[in-house]
mmCIF file of C-alpha atoms in Angstrom:
data_model
loop_
_atom_site.group_PDB
_atom_site.id
_atom_site.type_symbol
_atom_site.label_atom_id
_atom_site.label_comp_id
_atom_site.label_asym_id
_atom_site.label_seq_id
_atom_site.Cartn_x
_atom_site.Cartn_y
_atom_site.Cartn_z
ATOM 1 C CA MET A 1 -131.759 140.589 -48.399
ATOM 2 C CA LYS A 2 -135.498 140.170 -48.424
ATOM 3 C CA ASN A 3 -135.931 143.073 -50.787
ATOM 4 C CA SER A 4 -133.233 141.821 -53.275
ATOM 5 C CA SER A 5 -134.736 138.282 -53.138
ATOM 6 C CA GLU A 6 -138.177 139.694 -53.877
ATOM 7 C CA ALA A 7 -136.700 141.685 -56.714
ATOM 8 C CA LEU A 8 -134.999 138.555 -58.038
ATOM 9 C CA VAL A 9 -138.294 136.543 -58.047
ATOM 10 C CA LYS A 10 -139.982 139.473 -59.793
ATOM 11 C CA SER A 11 -137.303 139.494 -62.400
ATOM 12 C CA LEU A 12 -137.678 135.745 -62.985
ATOM 13 C CA PHE A 13 -141.286 136.228 -64.061
ATOM 14 C CA GLU A 14 -141.014 139.596 -65.751
ATOM 15 C CA THR A 15 -138.081 138.459 -68.036
ATOM 16 C CA ASN A 16 -139.802 135.058 -68.627
ATOM 17 C CA ALA A 17 -136.826 133.308 -66.984
ATOM 18 C CA ILE A 18 -139.689 131.428 -65.389
ATOM 19 C CA ARG A 19 -142.562 131.204 -67.966
ATOM 20 C CA VAL A 20 -145.857 129.714 -67.084
ATOM 21 C CA CYS A 21 -148.030 128.481 -69.984
ATOM 22 C CA PRO A 22 -151.753 129.624 -70.339
ATOM 23 C CA ALA A 23 -154.157 127.263 -68.771
ATOM 24 C CA LYS A 24 -154.861 124.241 -71.040
ATOM 25 C CA SER A 25 -151.807 124.882 -73.252
ATOM 26 C CA PRO A 26 -148.836 123.191 -71.746
ATOM 27 C CA PHE A 27 -145.390 123.376 -73.286
ATOM 28 C CA TRP A 28 -143.808 120.581 -75.224
ATOM 29 C CA TYR A 29 -140.471 119.641 -73.798
ATOM 30 C CA THR A 30 -137.612 118.170 -75.847
ATOM 31 C CA SER A 31 -138.101 114.789 -74.029
ATOM 32 C CA GLY A 32 -141.515 114.425 -75.645
ATOM 33 C CA LYS A 33 -143.210 115.162 -72.394
ATOM 34 C CA ILE A 34 -145.446 118.207 -71.580
ATOM 35 C CA GLY A 35 -145.399 120.638 -68.641
ATOM 36 C CA PRO A 36 -146.675 123.938 -67.517
ATOM 37 C CA TYR A 37 -143.521 125.977 -67.321
ATOM 38 C CA TYR A 38 -140.140 126.702 -68.901
ATOM 39 C CA ILE A 39 -137.015 127.867 -66.991
ATOM 40 C CA ASN A 40 -134.441 130.006 -68.834
ATOM 41 C CA THR A 41 -132.291 131.362 -65.962
ATOM 42 C CA HIS A 42 -129.957 133.211 -68.328
ATOM 43 C CA PHE A 43 -132.729 135.641 -69.198
ATOM 44 C CA LEU A 44 -131.752 137.284 -65.878
ATOM 45 C CA TYR A 45 -128.958 138.806 -67.907
ATOM 46 C CA GLY A 46 -131.631 141.446 -68.517
ATOM 47 C CA SER A 47 -133.940 140.030 -71.243
ATOM 48 C CA GLU A 48 -134.285 137.081 -73.572
ATOM 49 C CA GLU A 49 -132.890 139.224 -76.408
ATOM 50 C CA LYS A 50 -129.792 140.293 -74.404
ATOM 51 C CA ALA A 51 -129.237 136.783 -73.180
ATOM 52 C CA ASN A 52 -129.383 135.296 -76.674
ATOM 53 C CA ASP A 53 -126.913 138.005 -77.816
ATOM 54 C CA LEU A 54 -124.433 136.844 -75.166
ATOM 55 C CA LEU A 55 -124.885 133.195 -76.158
ATOM 56 C CA ARG A 56 -123.985 134.040 -79.743
ATOM 57 C CA LEU A 57 -120.950 135.929 -78.457
ATOM 58 C CA ILE A 58 -119.972 132.863 -76.362
ATOM 59 C CA ASP A 59 -120.466 130.516 -79.402
ATOM 60 C CA THR A 60 -117.925 132.695 -81.402
ATOM 61 C CA ALA A 61 -115.524 133.290 -78.456
ATOM 62 C CA LYS A 62 -115.215 129.635 -77.444
ATOM 63 C CA GLU A 63 -113.532 128.854 -80.778
ATOM 64 C CA ASN A 64 -110.405 130.591 -79.218
ATOM 65 C CA LYS A 65 -110.386 129.125 -75.721
ATOM 66 C CA PRO A 66 -107.535 131.218 -74.340
ATOM 67 C CA ASP A 67 -109.340 134.467 -75.129
ATOM 68 C CA CYS A 68 -112.873 133.249 -74.398
ATOM 69 C CA SER A 69 -113.020 134.036 -70.707
ATOM 70 C CA ALA A 70 -111.827 137.570 -71.081
ATOM 71 C CA ILE A 71 -114.259 138.370 -73.919
ATOM 72 C CA VAL A 72 -117.295 136.996 -72.104
ATOM 73 C CA PHE A 73 -116.210 138.632 -68.761
ATOM 74 C CA GLU A 74 -115.861 142.112 -70.293
ATOM 75 C CA LYS A 75 -119.307 141.827 -71.860
ATOM 76 C CA ALA A 76 -120.818 140.637 -68.627
ATOM 77 C CA LEU A 77 -119.132 143.416 -66.639
ATOM 78 C CA GLU A 78 -120.398 146.047 -69.094
ATOM 79 C CA ASN A 79 -123.918 144.683 -68.711
ATOM 80 C CA TYR A 80 -123.569 144.573 -64.892
ATOM 81 C CA LYS A 81 -122.874 148.304 -64.887
ATOM 82 C CA THR A 82 -125.953 149.216 -66.948
ATOM 83 C CA ASP A 83 -128.671 146.604 -66.401
ATOM 84 C CA ILE A 84 -130.498 146.783 -63.036
ATOM 85 C CA ILE A 85 -132.006 143.254 -63.370
ATOM 86 C CA TYR A 86 -128.621 141.602 -63.947
ATOM 87 C CA LYS A 87 -126.935 143.726 -61.298
ATOM 88 C CA ASN A 88 -129.535 142.734 -58.740
ATOM 89 C CA CYS A 89 -129.101 139.021 -59.626
ATOM 90 C CA ILE A 90 -125.351 139.173 -59.221
ATOM 91 C CA ASP A 91 -125.528 141.263 -56.063
ATOM 92 C CA THR A 92 -128.022 138.853 -54.527
ATOM 93 C CA LEU A 93 -125.754 135.937 -55.407
ATOM 94 C CA LEU A 94 -122.743 137.589 -53.885
ATOM 95 C CA GLU A 95 -124.593 138.384 -50.707
ATOM 96 C CA ALA A 96 -125.809 134.735 -50.491
ATOM 97 C CA ILE A 97 -122.279 133.404 -50.927
ATOM 98 C CA ASP A 98 -120.941 135.723 -48.298
ATOM 99 C CA ARG A 99 -123.687 134.653 -45.903
ATOM 100 C CA ASN A 100 -123.591 130.879 -46.485
ATOM 101 C CA ILE A 101 -120.016 129.975 -47.571
ATOM 102 C CA THR A 102 -117.010 130.688 -45.431
ATOM 103 C CA ALA A 103 -114.685 133.057 -47.414
ATOM 104 C CA GLY A 104 -111.563 130.967 -46.788
ATOM 105 C CA SER A 105 -113.277 127.644 -47.870
ATOM 106 C CA TYR A 106 -112.649 128.022 -51.497
ATOM 107 C CA ASP A 107 -109.662 128.996 -53.623
ATOM 108 C CA TYR A 108 -111.170 129.027 -57.112
ATOM 109 C CA ILE A 109 -114.635 129.615 -58.750
ATOM 110 C CA SER A 110 -115.620 127.374 -61.676
ATOM 111 C CA GLY A 111 -118.305 127.533 -64.341
ATOM 112 C CA GLY A 112 -119.239 125.290 -67.174
ATOM 113 C CA GLU A 113 -120.129 126.011 -70.789
ATOM 114 C CA ARG A 114 -122.233 128.013 -71.586
ATOM 115 C CA ARG A 115 -124.926 129.448 -69.264
ATOM 116 C CA ASP A 116 -122.963 129.112 -66.036
ATOM 117 C CA TRP A 117 -120.543 131.722 -67.582
ATOM 118 C CA PHE A 118 -123.293 134.307 -67.409
ATOM 119 C CA PHE A 119 -122.920 134.348 -63.576
ATOM 120 C CA SER A 120 -119.573 132.593 -62.638
ATOM 121 C CA LEU A 121 -117.040 134.897 -64.384
ATOM 122 C CA ILE A 122 -118.313 138.179 -62.942
ATOM 123 C CA VAL A 123 -118.703 136.529 -59.456
ATOM 124 C CA SER A 124 -115.134 135.288 -59.541
ATOM 125 C CA ALA A 125 -113.888 138.794 -60.344
ATOM 126 C CA MET A 126 -116.027 140.495 -57.576
ATOM 127 C CA LEU A 127 -114.611 137.976 -55.128
ATOM 128 C CA ASN A 128 -111.028 138.216 -56.505
ATOM 129 C CA LYS A 129 -110.803 134.473 -57.095
ATOM 130 C CA PRO A 130 -109.315 132.757 -60.234
ATOM 131 C CA HIS A 131 -111.991 131.434 -62.518
ATOM 132 C CA ILE A 132 -111.878 127.932 -63.988
ATOM 133 C CA THR A 133 -113.567 128.158 -67.330
ATOM 134 C CA ILE A 134 -114.722 124.568 -68.225
ATOM 135 C CA PHE A 135 -115.728 123.675 -71.737
ATOM 136 C CA LYS A 136 -118.107 120.856 -72.745
ATOM 137 C CA ASP A 137 -115.147 118.823 -74.122
ATOM 138 C CA MET A 138 -113.793 118.913 -70.631
ATOM 139 C CA ASP A 139 -110.909 121.238 -71.578
ATOM 140 C CA ALA A 140 -110.475 123.959 -69.006
ATOM 141 C CA TYR A 141 -108.576 127.305 -68.466
ATOM 142 C CA VAL A 142 -107.847 129.439 -65.474
ATOM 143 C CA PHE A 143 -108.648 133.029 -65.863
ATOM 144 C CA HIS A 144 -107.583 135.704 -63.309
ATOM 145 C CA ASN A 145 -106.730 139.415 -63.550
ATOM 146 C CA GLY A 146 -106.949 139.351 -67.353
ATOM 147 C CA LYS A 147 -104.588 136.468 -67.823
ATOM 148 C CA CYS A 148 -105.654 132.973 -68.964
ATOM 149 C CA GLU A 149 -103.859 129.674 -69.190
ATOM 150 C CA ARG A 150 -104.819 126.025 -69.469
ATOM 151 C CA ILE A 151 -105.493 124.333 -66.203
ATOM 152 C CA ASP A 152 -102.559 122.463 -64.730
ATOM 153 C CA SER A 153 -102.538 121.095 -61.129
ATOM 154 C CA LEU A 154 -104.692 122.725 -58.618
ATOM 155 C CA GLN A 155 -102.637 121.063 -55.880
ATOM 156 C CA GLY A 156 -105.591 120.137 -53.699
ATOM 157 C CA ALA A 157 -107.262 123.545 -53.949
ATOM 158 C CA GLN A 158 -110.964 123.894 -53.118
ATOM 159 C CA VAL A 159 -113.516 124.970 -55.702
ATOM 160 C CA LEU A 160 -116.835 126.676 -55.555
ATOM 161 C CA HIS A 161 -118.885 125.989 -58.721
ATOM 162 C CA ILE A 162 -121.351 128.598 -59.867
ATOM 163 C CA ALA A 163 -124.239 127.524 -62.227
ATOM 164 C CA ASP A 164 -127.375 129.026 -63.594
ATOM 165 C CA LEU A 165 -129.533 125.901 -62.779
ATOM 166 C CA ILE A 166 -129.331 122.505 -61.254
ATOM 167 C CA THR A 167 -131.801 119.709 -62.208
ATOM 168 C CA SER A 168 -130.370 116.241 -61.715
ATOM 169 C CA ALA A 169 -126.777 117.435 -61.514
ATOM 170 C CA SER A 170 -125.835 115.218 -64.523
ATOM 171 C CA SER A 171 -123.367 117.853 -65.831
ATOM 172 C CA TYR A 172 -121.641 118.018 -62.519
ATOM 173 C CA GLU A 173 -121.241 114.280 -62.347
ATOM 174 C CA ARG A 174 -120.335 113.841 -66.077
ATOM 175 C CA SER A 175 -118.143 116.836 -66.635
ATOM 176 C CA TRP A 176 -117.610 119.571 -64.161
ATOM 177 C CA MET A 177 -116.469 117.538 -61.140
ATOM 178 C CA PRO A 178 -114.216 115.180 -63.152
ATOM 179 C CA VAL A 179 -112.394 118.172 -64.647
ATOM 180 C CA ILE A 180 -111.701 119.577 -61.166
ATOM 181 C CA ARG A 181 -110.736 116.105 -59.819
ATOM 182 C CA ASN A 182 -108.452 115.367 -62.746
ATOM 183 C CA ALA A 183 -106.574 118.643 -61.953
ATOM 184 C CA SER A 184 -106.074 117.560 -58.394
ATOM 185 C CA GLY A 185 -108.685 119.979 -57.089
ATOM 186 C CA VAL A 186 -111.834 119.381 -54.910
ATOM 187 C CA MET A 187 -115.204 120.856 -55.633
ATOM 188 C CA LYS A 188 -116.513 121.471 -52.155
ATOM 189 C CA SER A 189 -119.461 123.698 -52.852
ATOM 190 C CA SER A 190 -122.044 124.718 -55.523
ATOM 191 C CA TYR A 191 -124.243 127.792 -55.714
ATOM 192 C CA VAL A 192 -126.884 128.068 -58.402
ATOM 193 C CA ILE A 193 -129.507 130.677 -59.219
ATOM 194 C CA ILE A 194 -132.269 128.048 -59.565
ATOM 195 C CA ASP A 195 -132.705 124.530 -58.106
ATOM 196 C CA ARG A 196 -135.387 122.650 -60.008
ATOM 197 C CA MET A 197 -135.678 120.272 -57.052
ATOM 198 C CA GLN A 198 -135.365 117.216 -59.177
ATOM 199 C CA GLY A 199 -132.632 115.324 -57.217
ATOM 200 C CA GLY A 200 -129.527 117.435 -58.063
ATOM 201 C CA HIS A 201 -129.049 118.707 -54.519
ATOM 202 C CA GLU A 202 -129.146 115.270 -53.074
ATOM 203 C CA LEU A 203 -126.785 113.827 -55.606
ATOM 204 C CA LEU A 204 -124.134 116.563 -54.956
ATOM 205 C CA LYS A 205 -124.537 115.992 -51.223
ATOM 206 C CA SER A 206 -123.860 112.241 -51.774
ATOM 207 C CA MET A 207 -120.685 113.213 -53.534
ATOM 208 C CA GLY A 208 -119.533 115.496 -50.786
ATOM 209 C CA VAL A 209 -120.566 118.836 -52.451
ATOM 210 C CA ALA A 210 -122.518 121.407 -50.433
ATOM 211 C CA SER A 211 -125.410 122.548 -52.749
ATOM 212 C CA HIS A 212 -126.908 125.988 -52.384
ATOM 213 C CA SER A 213 -129.401 127.903 -54.446
ATOM 214 C CA LEU A 214 -131.055 131.407 -54.509
ATOM 215 C CA VAL A 215 -134.384 130.068 -55.743
ATOM 216 C CA ARG A 216 -136.068 126.676 -55.331
ATOM 217 C CA ILE A 217 -138.752 125.618 -57.823
ATOM 218 C CA ASP A 218 -141.449 124.480 -55.464
ATOM 219 C CA SER A 219 -145.041 125.443 -54.668
ATOM 220 C CA ASN A 220 -143.969 128.505 -52.661
ATOM 221 C CA ILE A 221 -142.421 130.334 -55.498
ATOM 222 C CA PHE A 222 -145.548 129.941 -57.626
ATOM 223 C CA LYS A 223 -147.783 130.780 -54.608
ATOM 224 C CA GLY A 224 -145.823 134.007 -54.297
ATOM 225 C CA ALA A 225 -146.181 134.630 -58.062
ATOM 226 C CA LEU A 226 -150.031 134.229 -57.713
ATOM 227 C CA GLU A 227 -150.124 136.659 -54.806
ATOM 228 C CA LYS A 228 -148.113 139.173 -56.891
ATOM 229 C CA GLN A 229 -150.388 138.516 -59.948
ATOM 230 C CA TYR A 230 -147.447 137.244 -62.096
ATOM 231 C CA ILE A 231 -149.678 134.223 -62.790
ATOM 232 C CA ASP A 232 -153.389 133.577 -62.342
ATOM 233 C CA GLU A 233 -155.391 131.020 -60.420
ATOM 234 C CA GLU A 234 -155.766 128.617 -63.290
ATOM 235 C CA GLN A 235 -152.064 128.595 -64.048
ATOM 236 C CA PHE A 236 -151.273 128.083 -60.325
ATOM 237 C CA GLN A 237 -153.550 125.127 -60.121
ATOM 238 C CA MET A 238 -151.942 123.626 -63.280
ATOM 239 C CA VAL A 239 -148.438 124.044 -61.949
ATOM 240 C CA THR A 240 -149.369 122.675 -58.547
ATOM 241 C CA ARG A 241 -150.918 119.589 -60.115
ATOM 242 C CA TYR A 242 -147.816 119.118 -62.179
ATOM 243 C CA MET A 243 -145.442 119.386 -59.330
ATOM 244 C CA GLU A 244 -147.329 116.795 -57.295
ATOM 245 C CA ASP A 245 -147.060 114.182 -60.123
ATOM 246 C CA PRO A 246 -145.507 115.258 -63.457
ATOM 247 C CA ASP A 247 -146.303 112.016 -65.299
ATOM 248 C CA GLY A 248 -149.817 111.804 -63.766
ATOM 249 C CA PHE A 249 -150.413 115.394 -64.839
ATOM 250 C CA MET A 250 -149.457 114.513 -68.350
ATOM 251 C CA LYS A 251 -151.568 111.473 -68.667
ATOM 252 C CA ASP A 252 -154.578 113.209 -67.155
ATOM 253 C CA PHE A 253 -154.134 116.195 -69.420
ATOM 254 C CA PHE A 254 -154.193 113.980 -72.501
ATOM 255 C CA LEU A 255 -157.201 112.174 -71.187
ATOM 256 C CA GLU A 256 -159.109 115.430 -70.593
ATOM 257 C CA ASN A 257 -157.891 117.100 -73.827
ATOM 258 C CA PRO A 258 -157.858 114.385 -76.470
ATOM 259 C CA ASP A 259 -157.393 116.774 -79.351
ATOM 260 C CA PHE A 260 -154.230 118.411 -77.931
ATOM 261 C CA LEU A 261 -151.892 115.728 -79.265
ATOM 262 C CA GLU A 262 -153.611 115.585 -82.637
ATOM 263 C CA LYS A 263 -153.224 119.373 -83.080
ATOM 264 C CA ALA A 264 -149.577 119.223 -82.054
ATOM 265 C CA LEU A 265 -148.887 116.542 -84.685
ATOM 266 C CA HIS A 266 -150.131 119.009 -87.385
ATOM 267 C CA GLY A 267 -148.387 122.013 -85.801
ATOM 268 C CA ASP A 268 -144.907 123.479 -86.621
ATOM 269 C CA GLU A 269 -142.154 120.965 -87.204
ATOM 270 C CA LYS A 270 -140.521 121.397 -83.692
ATOM 271 C CA THR A 271 -143.856 120.693 -82.022
ATOM 272 C CA ALA A 272 -144.779 117.931 -84.348
ATOM 273 C CA GLN A 273 -141.346 116.174 -83.731
ATOM 274 C CA ARG A 274 -141.860 116.396 -79.979
ATOM 275 C CA ALA A 275 -145.414 115.158 -80.286
ATOM 276 C CA ARG A 276 -144.208 112.135 -82.398
ATOM 277 C CA LEU A 277 -141.535 111.409 -79.792
ATOM 278 C CA CYS A 278 -144.307 111.427 -77.089
ATOM 279 C CA ILE A 279 -146.189 108.761 -79.110
ATOM 280 C CA GLU A 280 -143.022 106.659 -79.657
ATOM 281 C CA LYS A 281 -142.168 106.551 -75.948
ATOM 282 C CA GLY A 282 -145.861 106.028 -74.946
ATOM 283 C CA PHE A 283 -146.147 109.048 -72.833
ATOM 284 C CA ASN A 284 -149.661 109.613 -74.211
ATOM 285 C CA LYS A 285 -151.032 106.328 -72.969
ATOM 286 C CA THR A 286 -153.530 106.744 -70.085
ATOM 287 C CA SER A 287 -154.675 104.431 -67.433
ATOM 288 C CA LYS A 288 -158.146 104.466 -69.073
ATOM 289 C CA THR A 289 -157.275 103.235 -72.439
#
């Protein structure tokens, strides 16, 4: 298990599933805040290009919900057979589920639109469990052995949810859990590739869901990345500072780099829009103004 976990961490950095910015050049987030890393777990499909291809396929396939699960599953299975990065990720997840969740404690596996499906559909097939394909509009279909039908009553069945990422678990609370509950099912467990360690685990626990992850975004993963030279010392220090106090990091960075915001305002439209949002929300205001 140790070797497969190390290979997974290596893949996270080599595919840019975890991407750390150069020192002094933090990323602009959609919130208008800045930070030193991006997480795109779905790049573990093999590469950014392959992951984006599958997203495009999903966007087309979901227009026909009864056929969507089979289309995405067949593509994922084909990739599993040929891409070593993706295969290692899925195999590591299967090993972890086998080790940490009792086999008889779940009857279904669920996954939510869109990125959960990169992992949940193929895992359900490998474990021979029906897959509950949940759409963002809270419609859902049960897919098993090539057959798909709209969800009816789960009759008290227990569900394991597979996701790419958990942050605050808002999608669980807002969409995934209500769909299962409304179908008379119970979400008992969740397994994600990455836990961002931003409260999602605790929220799920408070709602009676056991939360598991392969990788936790804490200082240890970046310390390991530094040791393996996936990142350098300056990047590591920047990430460590951010993780200790994200808002404090942001305010200090603006204070120490007063031209950063001005350059962003004159950058490409996406960057400029996020910089304007930063100003509107007052994220750029420092304690020394």
